[in-house]
Amino acid sequence: MTQFIAARRHEELGAEFFDPVAPADFPQNILRHRDQRWAERIGLGHLSDEEWLRHFGRFEPLPGSFERPLALRYHGHQFRTYNPDLGDGRGFLFAQCIDPVDGRLLDFGTKGSGRTPWSRGGDGKLTLKGGVREVLATEMLEALGVYTSKSFSLVETGEALYRGDEPSPTRSSVLTRLSHSHIRIGTFQRLAYNEDEESLRRLVDYAIANYYPHLAGAADPAAALLEAVVEKVALLGAQWIAAGFVHGVLNTDNINITGESFDYGPWRFLPHYDPEFTAAYFDETGLYAFGRQPDTLAWNLTRLAECLLPLSSIEALEPALNTVWPIFRDALPRAILRRLGLEPGDADTNNGFVTAFFGFLSTSKAPYEQFFFDWRGGALSAERAARSPAAELYMSEAFRPVANALESFAPSADVNLEHPYFARERPRTMLIDQVEAIWAPIAESDDWSLFQATLKEIGEMREAYGVA
Ligand code: AMP
Ligand code: MG
């Protein structure tokens, strides 16, 4: 049996970085979701549901963990306006552990666990629908090969919440995510804003020691860290595009310095390719629209570079920052080819394919996910694609360049078209109507069967795509 390896590294940063807090005392604790696969991986698979609720509903410390949860301090740019009044206002760092498989330092971070010094006027709570949506987003993204936080636990908490964007009163929940760090660009911004150079240096050292240990001993730690973060965040941008995902709120406080996607609010998946497609109703200008995400990540990374200036120099930071676009341009075709189960070729071949791919999806309005499903393994899937609901589009003149380009790539070893998932007519998707359809029976009659069946289906998709 895997042993749970607790860690309490975040405490080492010192009192300047967090506030010890108490969890809310919830009237009810009803287990709605536990990620048993990840629980087993980190050595918590043996917990009974009762024990689980003690830790992830009432937040009794895990063995070897912090005595009290830590509400983390941070600032951030929200829709490009600087906000020094952020911080963990409805969540905290509950515990940390080491992933026994790859040695990563993982965080248990909550959403909806009650008020903290950073709650301002908020109630510190999460709606059940918000919790359900985060579970669906993370399960889908993981299956589609996006580096994402996991929704480790979702517990319904028996309160009635009032929200402007949901029919109210609405049910409440507390989510625990399993995440590779909760240090955000905004964590650095706060220290730069406070002109606290000593803490800034400590945070850089901490980030290197815990998340980028191969950079230990770098002559310019800040520049080395920036270069590493730029790479990870640019890769994430490529993965979101390849998954057809719009995060929705790409504020600097929602960008993890490990490049892990996290904090899912008004997210959406694209029905078909549309760079203007916007997730959040309050994003009136489309600042965080699908096609603007890479640009936004680049803007956010520039904010990180600015914070690091006191520890480094423009001459050292600028070259790191200038790698955003080259890395993204290289990563985008790779991410798309990876989803298609095709081995990348040289840069020209890859780029030629991507141009044809977006050209076709843009003019044909073919369903985005269907394309990846239909053409998994490229030419290997030609017969399957001919039976697809989108088959007619693949016979059009507009598809010819894509068909030609597909021929240039060999299928990857992990393509497994024998998997029953590929016998379906349509792929598992998570468009907004489907999300609402999963929520409706829960809201109307507390019927969780569609939610559970959906998670099972997503699990099959993950297996079919060979995601470990
Ligand atoms: P988010 O949009 O979830 O990234 O949150 C932005 C900021 O608002 C963070 O500082 C959150 O902690 C805070 N916040 C969001 N919702 C609430 C709430 N219901 N109660 C208290 N703080 C909240
Ligand atoms: Mg956030």
Short mmCIF file of C-alpha atoms and ligand atoms in Angstrom, two decimals:
data_model
loop_
_atom_site.label_atom_id
_atom_site.label_comp_id
_atom_site.label_asym_id
_atom_site.label_seq_id
_atom_site.Cartn_x
_atom_site.Cartn_y
_atom_site.Cartn_z
CA MET A 1 0.00 0.00 0.00
CA THR A 2 1.28 3.46 -0.88
CA GLN A 3 2.28 5.53 2.14
CA PHE A 4 0.96 9.08 2.45
CA ILE A 5 3.97 11.42 2.60
CA ALA A 6 2.92 14.63 4.34
CA ALA A 7 4.95 17.81 3.86
CA ARG A 8 4.69 21.26 5.46
CA ARG A 9 7.06 23.21 3.29
CA HIS A 10 4.90 26.29 2.82
CA GLU A 11 5.33 27.14 6.50
CA GLU A 12 9.06 27.57 5.87
CA LEU A 13 8.29 30.69 3.85
CA GLY A 14 7.38 32.43 7.10
CA ALA A 15 4.48 34.36 8.58
CA GLU A 16 4.66 37.12 5.95
CA PHE A 17 3.18 34.76 3.36
CA PHE A 18 -0.04 33.51 4.96
CA ASP A 19 -2.55 33.75 7.79
CA PRO A 20 -3.49 30.72 9.86
CA VAL A 21 -7.28 30.37 9.73
CA ALA A 22 -10.12 28.13 10.88
CA PRO A 23 -12.46 26.24 8.55
CA ALA A 24 -16.19 27.00 8.54
CA ASP A 25 -18.38 24.83 10.73
CA PHE A 26 -20.76 23.38 8.13
CA PRO A 27 -24.27 22.21 9.06
CA GLN A 28 -23.89 19.12 6.84
CA ASN A 29 -21.20 16.98 5.22
CA ILE A 30 -22.41 14.93 2.27
CA LEU A 31 -19.73 13.33 0.12
CA ARG A 32 -20.42 14.04 -3.54
CA HIS A 33 -17.12 13.17 -5.18
CA ARG A 34 -13.82 11.64 -4.16
CA ASP A 35 -11.04 11.14 -6.68
CA GLN A 36 -10.18 7.60 -5.72
CA ARG A 37 -7.59 7.25 -8.48
CA TRP A 38 -5.52 10.17 -7.15
CA ALA A 39 -6.25 9.22 -3.54
CA GLU A 40 -4.64 5.84 -4.19
CA ARG A 41 -1.73 7.41 -5.97
CA ILE A 42 -0.84 9.61 -2.97
CA GLY A 43 -1.61 7.06 -0.26
CA LEU A 44 -5.08 8.14 0.89
CA GLY A 45 -7.07 5.53 -0.99
CA HIS A 46 -7.70 3.52 2.17
CA LEU A 47 -9.70 6.27 3.93
CA SER A 48 -13.28 5.31 4.71
CA ASP A 49 -15.89 7.87 3.63
CA GLU A 50 -16.27 8.86 7.29
CA GLU A 51 -12.52 9.49 7.60
CA TRP A 52 -12.56 11.31 4.29
CA LEU A 53 -15.26 13.70 5.54
CA ARG A 54 -13.32 14.33 8.73
CA HIS A 55 -10.42 15.65 6.63
CA PHE A 56 -12.15 17.12 3.58
CA GLY A 57 -15.43 18.26 5.16
CA ARG A 58 -14.37 19.24 8.67
CA PHE A 59 -10.68 19.78 7.84
CA GLU A 60 -9.16 17.92 10.74
CA PRO A 61 -5.44 17.92 9.91
CA LEU A 62 -4.04 15.04 7.89
CA PRO A 63 -1.30 13.15 9.76
CA GLY A 64 1.92 15.19 9.70
CA SER A 65 0.23 18.30 8.24
CA PHE A 66 -0.19 21.92 9.31
CA GLU A 67 -2.02 22.31 12.62
CA ARG A 68 -4.11 25.10 11.12
CA PRO A 69 -4.88 25.80 7.48
CA LEU A 70 -3.05 28.73 5.86
CA ALA A 71 -4.90 31.43 3.92
CA LEU A 72 -2.36 32.54 1.34
CA ARG A 73 -1.62 36.20 0.64
CA TYR A 74 -1.50 37.49 -2.91
CA HIS A 75 -2.46 40.39 -5.19
CA GLY A 76 -3.26 40.37 -8.87
CA HIS A 77 -4.30 42.08 -12.05
CA GLN A 78 -7.99 41.42 -12.64
CA PHE A 79 -8.97 42.23 -16.21
CA ARG A 80 -5.74 44.24 -16.34
CA THR A 81 -6.53 46.38 -13.29
CA TYR A 82 -4.27 45.95 -10.29
CA ASN A 83 -6.05 44.74 -7.16
CA PRO A 84 -4.11 44.71 -3.87
CA ASP A 85 -7.18 43.40 -2.00
CA LEU A 86 -7.03 39.76 -3.05
CA GLY A 87 -5.76 36.68 -1.21
CA ASP A 88 -7.41 33.40 -0.22
CA GLY A 89 -10.85 34.81 0.58
CA ARG A 90 -12.77 31.54 0.40
CA GLY A 91 -10.04 28.95 0.52
CA PHE A 92 -6.82 27.95 2.21
CA LEU A 93 -3.86 25.67 1.93
CA PHE A 94 -5.03 22.71 4.00
CA ALA A 95 -2.04 20.41 3.65
CA GLN A 96 0.84 19.42 1.40
CA CYS A 97 2.22 16.06 0.38
CA ILE A 98 4.77 14.46 -1.89
CA ASP A 99 3.55 12.60 -4.96
CA PRO A 100 5.10 9.14 -4.44
CA VAL A 101 5.15 8.56 -8.21
CA ASP A 102 7.20 11.54 -9.34
CA GLY A 103 8.27 13.36 -6.17
CA ARG A 104 6.31 16.56 -6.89
CA LEU A 105 5.23 18.72 -3.96
CA LEU A 106 1.41 18.78 -4.07
CA ASP A 107 -1.01 21.10 -2.26
CA PHE A 108 -4.46 20.43 -0.91
CA GLY A 109 -6.14 23.78 -1.49
CA THR A 110 -9.77 24.48 -0.75
CA LYS A 111 -12.53 26.53 -2.31
CA GLY A 112 -15.56 27.38 -0.20
CA SER A 113 -14.08 26.59 3.23
CA GLY A 114 -15.22 29.80 4.91
CA ARG A 115 -14.22 33.37 5.60
CA THR A 116 -10.61 34.50 6.04
CA PRO A 117 -8.94 37.89 6.56
CA TRP A 118 -9.13 38.23 2.74
CA SER A 119 -12.86 37.65 2.26
CA ARG A 120 -13.82 41.35 2.11
CA GLY A 121 -17.61 41.37 1.77
CA GLY A 122 -17.80 37.74 0.58
CA ASP A 123 -19.23 34.77 2.45
CA GLY A 124 -16.21 32.53 1.83
CA LYS A 125 -18.44 29.84 0.31
CA LEU A 126 -18.76 27.91 -2.94
CA THR A 127 -22.04 26.95 -4.59
CA LEU A 128 -22.63 23.26 -5.21
CA LYS A 129 -23.04 24.02 -8.89
CA GLY A 130 -19.68 25.79 -8.87
CA GLY A 131 -18.14 22.71 -7.25
CA VAL A 132 -19.77 20.36 -9.76
CA ARG A 133 -18.54 22.54 -12.63
CA GLU A 134 -14.96 22.46 -11.32
CA VAL A 135 -15.06 18.65 -11.08
CA LEU A 136 -16.33 18.39 -14.66
CA ALA A 137 -13.71 20.83 -15.99
CA THR A 138 -10.77 19.14 -14.32
CA GLU A 139 -11.83 15.61 -15.26
CA MET A 140 -12.28 16.63 -18.89
CA LEU A 141 -9.01 18.55 -19.07
CA GLU A 142 -7.01 15.76 -17.53
CA ALA A 143 -8.47 13.29 -20.04
CA LEU A 144 -7.65 15.69 -22.89
CA GLY A 145 -4.01 15.88 -21.79
CA VAL A 146 -4.05 19.33 -20.17
CA TYR A 147 -1.83 19.80 -17.12
CA THR A 148 -4.48 20.63 -14.55
CA SER A 149 -5.24 20.63 -10.84
CA LYS A 150 -7.38 17.70 -9.75
CA SER A 151 -10.73 17.96 -8.01
CA PHE A 152 -9.80 15.70 -5.14
CA SER A 153 -12.96 16.04 -3.07
CA LEU A 154 -16.36 17.67 -3.26
CA VAL A 155 -18.55 17.77 -0.16
CA GLU A 156 -22.01 19.28 0.00
CA THR A 157 -22.32 21.45 3.10
CA GLY A 158 -26.03 22.10 3.62
CA GLU A 159 -26.18 25.88 3.44
CA ALA A 160 -28.34 28.18 1.32
CA LEU A 161 -26.25 30.69 -0.63
CA TYR A 162 -27.34 33.80 -2.48
CA ARG A 163 -25.63 34.54 -5.78
CA GLY A 164 -26.40 36.98 -8.56
CA ASP A 165 -25.50 34.50 -11.30
CA GLU A 166 -27.46 31.44 -10.07
CA PRO A 167 -31.13 30.97 -9.15
CA SER A 168 -30.97 31.61 -5.38
CA PRO A 169 -31.03 30.38 -2.70
CA THR A 170 -28.67 27.74 -4.04
CA ARG A 171 -26.86 24.79 -2.45
CA SER A 172 -23.35 24.99 -1.00
CA SER A 173 -20.21 22.86 -1.18
CA VAL A 174 -16.55 22.75 -0.29
CA LEU A 175 -14.01 21.62 -2.85
CA THR A 176 -10.50 20.37 -2.14
CA ARG A 177 -8.19 20.53 -5.09
CA LEU A 178 -4.95 18.65 -5.43
CA SER A 179 -2.55 20.99 -7.10
CA HIS A 180 1.09 21.34 -8.06
CA SER A 181 1.60 24.59 -6.07
CA HIS A 182 -0.72 27.47 -5.24
CA ILE A 183 1.96 30.09 -5.84
CA ARG A 184 0.65 32.48 -8.44
CA ILE A 185 2.07 35.35 -10.40
CA GLY A 186 0.03 37.44 -7.94
CA THR A 187 2.05 36.03 -5.02
CA PHE A 188 5.12 37.72 -6.52
CA GLN A 189 3.17 40.85 -7.39
CA ARG A 190 2.20 41.45 -3.79
CA LEU A 191 5.81 41.38 -2.60
CA ALA A 192 6.97 43.65 -5.42
CA TYR A 193 4.11 46.04 -4.64
CA ASN A 194 5.16 46.08 -0.96
CA GLU A 195 8.80 46.59 -2.05
CA ASP A 196 9.67 43.62 0.15
CA GLU A 197 12.82 42.47 -1.58
CA GLU A 198 13.82 40.03 1.11
CA SER A 199 10.55 38.09 0.89
CA LEU A 200 10.71 38.23 -2.88
CA ARG A 201 14.14 36.62 -2.79
CA ARG A 202 12.85 34.01 -0.37
CA LEU A 203 9.92 33.20 -2.67
CA VAL A 204 12.21 32.79 -5.67
CA ASP A 205 14.45 30.45 -3.68
CA TYR A 206 11.44 28.51 -2.43
CA ALA A 207 9.99 28.18 -5.93
CA ILE A 208 13.28 26.89 -7.29
CA ALA A 209 13.88 24.48 -4.41
CA ASN A 210 10.40 23.01 -4.55
CA TYR A 211 9.22 23.35 -8.14
CA TYR A 212 12.30 23.79 -10.30
CA PRO A 213 15.05 22.00 -8.34
CA HIS A 214 17.19 21.58 -11.46
CA LEU A 215 17.79 25.35 -11.31
CA ALA A 216 19.50 25.17 -7.91
CA GLY A 217 22.74 27.12 -7.94
CA ALA A 218 21.78 29.30 -10.96
CA ALA A 219 23.88 32.48 -11.13
CA ASP A 220 20.73 34.63 -11.56
CA PRO A 221 17.96 32.69 -9.78
CA ALA A 222 15.21 35.18 -10.70
CA ALA A 223 16.01 35.06 -14.42
CA ALA A 224 16.36 31.28 -14.35
CA LEU A 225 12.99 30.96 -12.62
CA LEU A 226 11.33 33.31 -15.10
CA GLU A 227 12.68 31.30 -18.01
CA ALA A 228 11.32 28.08 -16.51
CA VAL A 229 7.91 29.56 -15.70
CA VAL A 230 7.62 31.08 -19.18
CA GLU A 231 8.16 27.68 -20.71
CA LYS A 232 5.56 25.94 -18.54
CA VAL A 233 2.94 28.64 -18.97
CA ALA A 234 3.44 28.80 -22.74
CA LEU A 235 2.95 25.02 -22.90
CA LEU A 236 -0.27 25.38 -20.95
CA GLY A 237 -1.53 27.96 -23.46
CA ALA A 238 -0.91 25.46 -26.27
CA GLN A 239 -2.70 22.71 -24.35
CA TRP A 240 -5.78 24.85 -23.79
CA ILE A 241 -5.99 25.66 -27.49
CA ALA A 242 -5.59 22.00 -28.44
CA ALA A 243 -8.31 21.05 -25.93
CA GLY A 244 -10.71 23.76 -27.19
CA PHE A 245 -10.89 25.20 -23.70
CA VAL A 246 -11.58 28.73 -22.54
CA HIS A 247 -10.54 29.27 -18.93
CA GLY A 248 -12.50 32.49 -18.67
CA VAL A 249 -10.68 34.40 -15.92
CA LEU A 250 -7.00 34.68 -16.75
CA ASN A 251 -6.15 37.16 -14.04
CA THR A 252 -2.56 37.04 -12.76
CA ASP A 253 -3.78 35.53 -9.48
CA ASN A 254 -5.14 32.56 -11.44
CA ILE A 255 -1.79 31.73 -13.08
CA ASN A 256 0.14 29.10 -11.17
CA ILE A 257 3.93 29.38 -11.49
CA THR A 258 4.17 25.65 -12.24
CA GLY A 259 2.10 26.17 -15.38
CA GLU A 260 -0.70 24.02 -14.00
CA SER A 261 -4.18 25.11 -15.06
CA PHE A 262 -6.41 25.85 -12.05
CA ASP A 263 -9.33 27.77 -10.54
CA TYR A 264 -12.33 27.08 -12.75
CA GLY A 265 -15.18 29.56 -12.69
CA PRO A 266 -17.05 30.48 -15.87
CA TRP A 267 -15.01 28.13 -18.13
CA ARG A 268 -16.37 26.73 -21.39
CA PHE A 269 -15.37 24.37 -24.15
CA LEU A 270 -15.69 25.55 -27.75
CA PRO A 271 -18.47 24.09 -29.90
CA HIS A 272 -16.41 24.90 -33.01
CA TYR A 273 -13.29 26.92 -33.72
CA ASP A 274 -13.92 30.58 -32.97
CA PRO A 275 -11.11 32.78 -31.66
CA GLU A 276 -13.69 35.27 -30.33
CA PHE A 277 -15.53 32.68 -28.24
CA THR A 278 -15.80 34.06 -24.70
CA ALA A 279 -16.62 32.12 -21.55
CA ALA A 280 -17.52 34.68 -18.87
CA TYR A 281 -20.66 36.77 -19.29
CA PHE A 282 -18.85 39.59 -17.44
CA ASP A 283 -15.97 39.56 -19.95
CA GLU A 284 -17.75 42.15 -22.07
CA THR A 285 -14.78 43.03 -24.29
CA GLY A 286 -13.72 39.42 -24.85
CA LEU A 287 -10.36 40.06 -23.17
CA TYR A 288 -10.06 36.39 -22.20
CA ALA A 289 -11.64 34.94 -25.37
CA PHE A 290 -10.40 31.58 -26.70
CA GLY A 291 -7.93 32.97 -29.22
CA ARG A 292 -6.60 35.67 -26.90
CA GLN A 293 -5.48 33.25 -24.18
CA PRO A 294 -1.86 32.91 -25.35
CA ASP A 295 -1.57 36.69 -25.62
CA THR A 296 -2.98 37.07 -22.13
CA LEU A 297 -0.53 34.54 -20.74
CA ALA A 298 2.29 36.51 -22.36
CA TRP A 299 0.94 39.72 -20.78
CA ASN A 300 0.76 38.00 -17.40
CA LEU A 301 4.31 36.68 -17.71
CA THR A 302 5.48 40.23 -18.41
CA ARG A 303 3.96 41.22 -15.06
CA LEU A 304 5.95 38.42 -13.41
CA ALA A 305 9.15 39.67 -15.07
CA GLU A 306 8.49 43.18 -13.74
CA CYS A 307 8.22 41.83 -10.20
CA LEU A 308 11.60 40.16 -10.52
CA LEU A 309 13.44 43.32 -11.62
CA PRO A 310 14.69 44.18 -8.11
CA LEU A 311 16.46 40.81 -7.97
CA SER A 312 17.83 40.75 -11.51
CA SER A 313 18.17 43.09 -14.51
CA ILE A 314 16.31 43.94 -17.69
CA GLU A 315 19.23 42.47 -19.65
CA ALA A 316 18.78 39.11 -17.93
CA LEU A 317 14.97 39.00 -17.75
CA GLU A 318 14.12 40.18 -21.25
CA PRO A 319 15.61 37.21 -23.11
CA ALA A 320 13.61 34.84 -20.89
CA LEU A 321 10.44 36.79 -21.58
CA ASN A 322 11.16 36.81 -25.31
CA THR A 323 10.95 33.03 -25.40
CA VAL A 324 7.16 33.04 -24.80
CA TRP A 325 6.17 33.20 -28.47
CA PRO A 326 8.84 30.88 -29.91
CA ILE A 327 7.93 28.29 -27.28
CA PHE A 328 4.22 28.69 -27.90
CA ARG A 329 4.62 28.47 -31.68
CA ASP A 330 6.59 25.27 -31.31
CA ALA A 331 4.25 23.84 -28.66
CA LEU A 332 0.93 24.49 -30.41
CA PRO A 333 1.43 22.09 -33.34
CA ARG A 334 2.89 19.53 -30.96
CA ALA A 335 -0.10 19.77 -28.65
CA ILE A 336 -2.53 19.40 -31.56
CA LEU A 337 -0.59 16.49 -33.05
CA ARG A 338 -0.39 14.86 -29.64
CA ARG A 339 -4.17 15.00 -29.32
CA LEU A 340 -4.40 13.42 -32.75
CA GLY A 341 -1.92 10.70 -31.79
CA LEU A 342 0.55 11.73 -34.47
CA GLU A 343 4.33 12.04 -34.24
CA PRO A 344 5.48 15.61 -34.92
CA GLY A 345 7.76 16.22 -37.89
CA ASP A 346 10.04 19.18 -38.55
CA ALA A 347 8.88 22.70 -37.76
CA ASP A 348 7.75 23.51 -41.33
CA THR A 349 5.70 20.34 -41.63
CA ASN A 350 4.10 20.90 -38.23
CA ASN A 351 3.29 24.54 -38.98
CA GLY A 352 1.90 23.70 -42.41
CA PHE A 353 -0.43 21.22 -40.81
CA VAL A 354 -1.63 23.66 -38.17
CA THR A 355 -2.36 26.32 -40.79
CA ALA A 356 -4.45 23.82 -42.75
CA PHE A 357 -6.13 22.59 -39.57
CA PHE A 358 -7.27 26.04 -38.41
CA GLY A 359 -8.18 27.05 -41.95
CA PHE A 360 -10.50 24.07 -42.29
CA LEU A 361 -12.04 24.38 -38.81
CA SER A 362 -12.62 28.05 -39.36
CA THR A 363 -14.42 27.79 -42.72
CA SER A 364 -16.24 24.49 -42.11
CA LYS A 365 -17.29 25.17 -38.49
CA ALA A 366 -16.75 21.44 -37.92
CA PRO A 367 -17.35 20.46 -34.27
CA TYR A 368 -13.98 21.00 -32.59
CA GLU A 369 -13.69 17.86 -30.47
CA GLN A 370 -15.22 15.69 -33.21
CA PHE A 371 -12.25 16.48 -35.45
CA PHE A 372 -9.76 15.12 -32.90
CA PHE A 373 -11.94 12.10 -32.26
CA ASP A 374 -12.46 11.35 -35.95
CA TRP A 375 -8.82 11.76 -36.97
CA ARG A 376 -7.08 10.06 -34.05
CA GLY A 377 -4.08 8.33 -35.61
CA GLY A 378 -4.49 10.30 -38.87
CA ALA A 379 -4.95 8.11 -41.93
CA LEU A 380 -5.52 5.09 -39.65
CA SER A 381 -8.92 6.58 -38.90
CA ALA A 382 -9.94 7.43 -42.48
CA GLU A 383 -12.69 4.78 -42.55
CA ARG A 384 -14.04 5.79 -39.18
CA ALA A 385 -14.01 9.46 -40.22
CA ALA A 386 -16.03 8.55 -43.33
CA ARG A 387 -18.83 7.35 -41.01
CA SER A 388 -18.66 10.41 -38.75
CA PRO A 389 -21.57 12.87 -38.43
CA ALA A 390 -19.04 15.37 -39.84
CA ALA A 391 -18.11 13.13 -42.80
CA GLU A 392 -19.57 15.46 -45.38
CA LEU A 393 -17.24 18.24 -44.25
CA TYR A 394 -14.27 15.93 -44.69
CA MET A 395 -15.26 15.44 -48.33
CA SER A 396 -15.26 19.14 -49.06
CA GLU A 397 -12.58 20.97 -51.02
CA ALA A 398 -11.64 22.83 -47.83
CA PHE A 399 -10.52 19.57 -46.23
CA ARG A 400 -8.06 18.64 -49.00
CA PRO A 401 -5.05 20.51 -47.47
CA VAL A 402 -5.73 18.88 -44.10
CA ALA A 403 -5.96 15.42 -45.65
CA ASN A 404 -2.66 15.98 -47.45
CA ALA A 405 -0.98 17.31 -44.34
CA LEU A 406 -2.24 14.41 -42.20
CA GLU A 407 -0.37 12.03 -44.51
CA SER A 408 2.95 13.52 -43.39
CA PHE A 409 2.73 12.16 -39.85
CA ALA A 410 3.16 8.66 -38.47
CA PRO A 411 0.78 7.56 -35.71
CA SER A 412 2.15 7.51 -32.17
CA ALA A 413 2.65 4.26 -30.29
CA ASP A 414 -0.18 5.10 -27.86
CA VAL A 415 -2.90 5.21 -30.52
CA ASN A 416 -5.37 2.50 -29.59
CA LEU A 417 -8.31 2.60 -31.97
CA GLU A 418 -9.46 -0.77 -30.65
CA HIS A 419 -10.58 0.95 -27.47
CA PRO A 420 -14.41 0.86 -27.24
CA TYR A 421 -14.41 4.66 -26.91
CA PHE A 422 -13.58 4.93 -30.61
CA ALA A 423 -16.63 2.87 -31.57
CA ARG A 424 -18.83 5.82 -30.55
CA GLU A 425 -20.36 8.13 -33.09
CA ARG A 426 -19.52 11.28 -31.17
CA PRO A 427 -16.82 12.03 -28.64
CA ARG A 428 -17.54 12.83 -25.02
CA THR A 429 -17.76 16.63 -24.90
CA MET A 430 -18.63 19.14 -22.21
CA LEU A 431 -20.37 22.00 -23.97
CA ILE A 432 -22.39 24.39 -21.87
CA ASP A 433 -25.74 22.70 -22.63
CA GLN A 434 -24.29 19.39 -21.47
CA VAL A 435 -23.05 20.95 -18.25
CA GLU A 436 -26.52 22.37 -17.61
CA ALA A 437 -28.11 19.01 -18.41
CA ILE A 438 -25.87 17.30 -15.84
CA TRP A 439 -26.74 19.92 -13.24
CA ALA A 440 -30.53 19.91 -13.85
CA PRO A 441 -31.40 16.53 -12.24
CA ILE A 442 -29.19 17.35 -9.26
CA ALA A 443 -30.99 20.66 -8.77
CA GLU A 444 -34.46 19.24 -9.44
CA SER A 445 -34.41 15.94 -7.60
CA ASP A 446 -30.95 15.42 -6.08
CA ASP A 447 -30.34 12.84 -8.80
CA TRP A 448 -26.58 12.36 -9.23
CA SER A 449 -26.74 9.45 -11.69
CA LEU A 450 -25.95 11.47 -14.82
CA PHE A 451 -23.06 13.20 -13.06
CA GLN A 452 -21.64 9.81 -12.05
CA ALA A 453 -22.22 8.25 -15.47
CA THR A 454 -20.50 11.24 -17.05
CA LEU A 455 -17.40 10.85 -14.86
CA LYS A 456 -17.27 7.20 -15.88
CA GLU A 457 -17.45 8.15 -19.53
CA ILE A 458 -14.70 10.73 -19.11
CA GLY A 459 -12.61 8.01 -17.46
CA GLU A 460 -13.05 5.84 -20.57
CA MET A 461 -12.00 8.74 -22.74
CA ARG A 462 -8.89 9.27 -20.60
CA GLU A 463 -7.99 5.60 -21.03
CA ALA A 464 -8.69 5.69 -24.74
CA TYR A 465 -6.30 8.61 -25.14
CA GLY A 466 -3.71 6.80 -23.06
CA VAL A 467 -3.41 9.57 -20.46
CA ALA A 468 -1.59 8.07 -17.49
P1 AMP B 1 -11.58 34.08 -8.10
O1 AMP B 1 -12.41 34.86 -9.03
O2 AMP B 1 -12.23 32.83 -7.58
O3 AMP B 1 -10.19 33.81 -8.61
O4 AMP B 1 -11.42 35.00 -6.80
C1 AMP B 1 -10.95 36.33 -6.81
C2 AMP B 1 -10.86 36.84 -5.38
O5 AMP B 1 -12.16 36.94 -4.79
C3 AMP B 1 -10.06 35.95 -4.45
O6 AMP B 1 -9.37 36.78 -3.55
C4 AMP B 1 -11.13 35.13 -3.78
O7 AMP B 1 -10.71 34.61 -2.55
C5 AMP B 1 -12.25 36.17 -3.61
N1 AMP B 1 -13.58 35.57 -3.53
C6 AMP B 1 -14.31 35.05 -4.55
N2 AMP B 1 -15.49 34.59 -4.11
C7 AMP B 1 -15.54 34.82 -2.78
C8 AMP B 1 -16.50 34.58 -1.73
N3 AMP B 1 -17.67 33.98 -1.99
N4 AMP B 1 -16.17 34.96 -0.49
C9 AMP B 1 -14.99 35.53 -0.21
N5 AMP B 1 -14.05 35.79 -1.13
C10 AMP B 1 -14.31 35.45 -2.40
MG MG B 2 -8.69 32.64 -8.15
#
